[in-house]
């Protein structure tokens, strides 16, 4: 009976068990933070690409779509819009990178950013 009480009151190893219980939650928190950082990064890159594309369209560059796509390198984008009579309006639809988790089905997160620039007068090619 004395031996059983000794084992019941023994707390050796309890920290390891507590760590094992908390470890999955710590990993999940890190993955959520990483996902938020990926979305924020892709948003900043997409906004910059939209501005670059709108600026290229505003100065009558015929390759304004390629400018926007190159500026958003590494992201899956769809570029629309373009030069108008008074302003260049470029829309970029972005599919944000997603952290793949084994127990969660396919998740997609996409958004659209845009930029507007006033059209510059076309030069005569002096």
Short mmCIF file of C-alpha atoms in Angstrom, two decimals:
data_model
loop_
_atom_site.label_atom_id
_atom_site.label_comp_id
_atom_site.label_asym_id
_atom_site.label_seq_id
_atom_site.Cartn_x
_atom_site.Cartn_y
_atom_site.Cartn_z
CA UNK A 1 0.00 0.00 0.00
CA UNK A 2 2.90 2.30 0.78
CA UNK A 3 4.33 1.78 -2.73
CA UNK A 4 1.07 2.80 -4.44
CA UNK A 5 0.87 6.07 -2.48
CA UNK A 6 4.44 6.79 -3.53
CA UNK A 7 3.52 6.46 -7.24
CA UNK A 8 0.26 8.41 -6.90
CA UNK A 9 2.01 11.40 -5.34
CA UNK A 10 4.90 11.25 -7.80
CA UNK A 11 4.71 14.18 -10.26
CA UNK A 12 7.70 13.21 -12.38
CA UNK A 13 6.86 13.40 -16.06
CA UNK A 14 3.83 15.65 -15.63
CA UNK A 15 5.57 18.51 -17.43
CA UNK A 16 6.24 16.29 -20.43
CA UNK A 17 2.58 15.28 -20.58
CA UNK A 18 1.47 18.92 -20.33
CA UNK A 19 3.88 19.84 -23.12
CA UNK A 20 2.54 17.04 -25.33
CA UNK A 21 -1.00 18.27 -24.73
CA UNK A 22 -0.13 21.87 -25.64
CA UNK A 23 2.22 21.17 -28.56
CA UNK A 24 -0.50 20.77 -31.24
CA UNK A 25 -2.10 24.05 -30.15
CA UNK A 26 1.25 25.84 -30.34
CA UNK A 27 1.85 24.49 -33.87
CA UNK A 28 -1.69 25.50 -34.92
CA UNK A 29 -1.14 29.03 -33.58
CA UNK A 30 2.13 29.31 -35.52
CA UNK A 31 0.42 28.13 -38.73
CA UNK A 32 -2.41 30.65 -38.28
CA UNK A 33 0.09 33.47 -37.76
CA UNK A 34 2.03 32.31 -40.85
CA UNK A 35 -1.20 32.29 -42.90
CA UNK A 36 -2.04 35.85 -41.84
CA UNK A 37 1.48 36.93 -42.84
CA UNK A 38 1.11 35.25 -46.27
CA UNK A 39 -2.18 37.04 -46.93
CA UNK A 40 -0.77 40.39 -45.80
CA UNK A 41 2.30 39.92 -48.00
CA UNK A 42 0.21 39.00 -51.04
CA UNK A 43 -2.02 42.03 -50.46
CA UNK A 44 0.95 44.41 -50.42
CA UNK A 45 2.45 42.82 -53.55
CA UNK A 46 -0.91 42.92 -55.37
CA UNK A 47 -1.46 46.59 -54.54
CA UNK A 48 2.01 47.42 -55.82
CA UNK A 49 1.39 45.42 -59.01
CA UNK A 50 -1.90 47.23 -59.60
CA UNK A 51 -0.16 50.60 -59.23
CA UNK A 52 2.65 49.52 -61.58
CA UNK A 53 0.15 48.30 -64.18
CA UNK A 54 -1.95 51.46 -63.91
CA UNK A 55 1.13 53.64 -64.23
CA UNK A 56 2.27 51.75 -67.33
CA UNK A 57 -1.23 52.03 -68.85
CA UNK A 58 -1.34 55.75 -68.03
CA UNK A 59 1.83 56.42 -70.02
CA UNK A 60 0.43 54.45 -72.99
CA UNK A 61 2.66 51.38 -72.59
CA UNK A 62 1.08 48.61 -74.64
CA UNK A 63 2.61 46.00 -72.31
CA UNK A 64 0.86 47.27 -69.17
CA UNK A 65 -0.61 43.83 -68.42
CA UNK A 66 2.83 42.20 -68.48
CA UNK A 67 4.16 44.98 -66.23
CA UNK A 68 1.47 44.19 -63.66
CA UNK A 69 2.00 40.43 -63.91
CA UNK A 70 5.78 40.74 -63.54
CA UNK A 71 5.34 43.05 -60.58
CA UNK A 72 3.19 40.41 -58.87
CA UNK A 73 5.65 37.61 -59.50
CA UNK A 74 5.06 34.57 -57.34
CA UNK A 75 1.31 35.15 -57.04
CA UNK A 76 -1.52 33.75 -59.12
CA UNK A 77 -3.11 36.88 -60.62
CA UNK A 78 -5.67 37.87 -63.21
CA UNK A 79 -5.23 41.38 -64.62
CA UNK A 80 -8.14 43.35 -66.13
CA UNK A 81 -9.01 46.95 -66.84
CA UNK A 82 -6.54 49.15 -68.62
CA UNK A 83 -6.21 52.58 -70.18
CA UNK A 84 -9.28 54.72 -70.64
CA UNK A 85 -9.89 58.16 -72.08
CA UNK A 86 -9.16 60.07 -68.86
CA UNK A 87 -7.72 57.51 -66.46
CA UNK A 88 -6.15 54.08 -66.39
CA UNK A 89 -7.96 51.70 -64.05
CA UNK A 90 -6.29 48.33 -63.42
CA UNK A 91 -7.86 45.48 -61.43
CA UNK A 92 -5.82 42.57 -60.12
CA UNK A 93 -7.56 39.49 -58.80
CA UNK A 94 -5.22 37.54 -56.54
CA UNK A 95 -5.41 34.00 -55.22
CA UNK A 96 -3.61 34.21 -51.88
CA UNK A 97 -1.19 31.42 -50.93
CA UNK A 98 -2.75 29.09 -48.36
CA UNK A 99 -1.06 26.92 -45.73
CA UNK A 100 -2.24 23.38 -46.42
CA UNK A 101 -3.38 21.53 -43.31
CA UNK A 102 -4.13 17.82 -43.46
CA UNK A 103 -7.52 17.88 -41.71
CA UNK A 104 -8.90 20.94 -43.49
CA UNK A 105 -10.28 20.63 -47.00
CA UNK A 106 -9.13 22.78 -49.89
CA UNK A 107 -9.52 26.43 -48.93
CA UNK A 108 -9.25 29.27 -51.42
CA UNK A 109 -8.85 32.91 -50.53
CA UNK A 110 -8.98 35.45 -53.32
CA UNK A 111 -9.50 39.18 -53.45
CA UNK A 112 -9.33 42.03 -55.93
CA UNK A 113 -7.26 45.20 -55.67
CA UNK A 114 -7.33 48.12 -58.04
CA UNK A 115 -5.39 51.26 -58.89
CA UNK A 116 -6.29 54.38 -60.84
CA UNK A 117 -3.88 56.76 -62.56
CA UNK A 118 -4.68 59.80 -64.70
CA UNK A 119 -3.83 59.33 -68.37
CA UNK A 120 -0.88 61.33 -69.60
CA UNK A 121 -0.90 63.06 -72.95
CA UNK A 122 0.55 60.91 -75.67
CA UNK A 123 3.85 62.22 -76.94
CA UNK A 124 4.33 62.85 -80.64
CA UNK A 125 7.60 60.91 -80.63
CA UNK A 126 9.85 63.95 -81.16
#
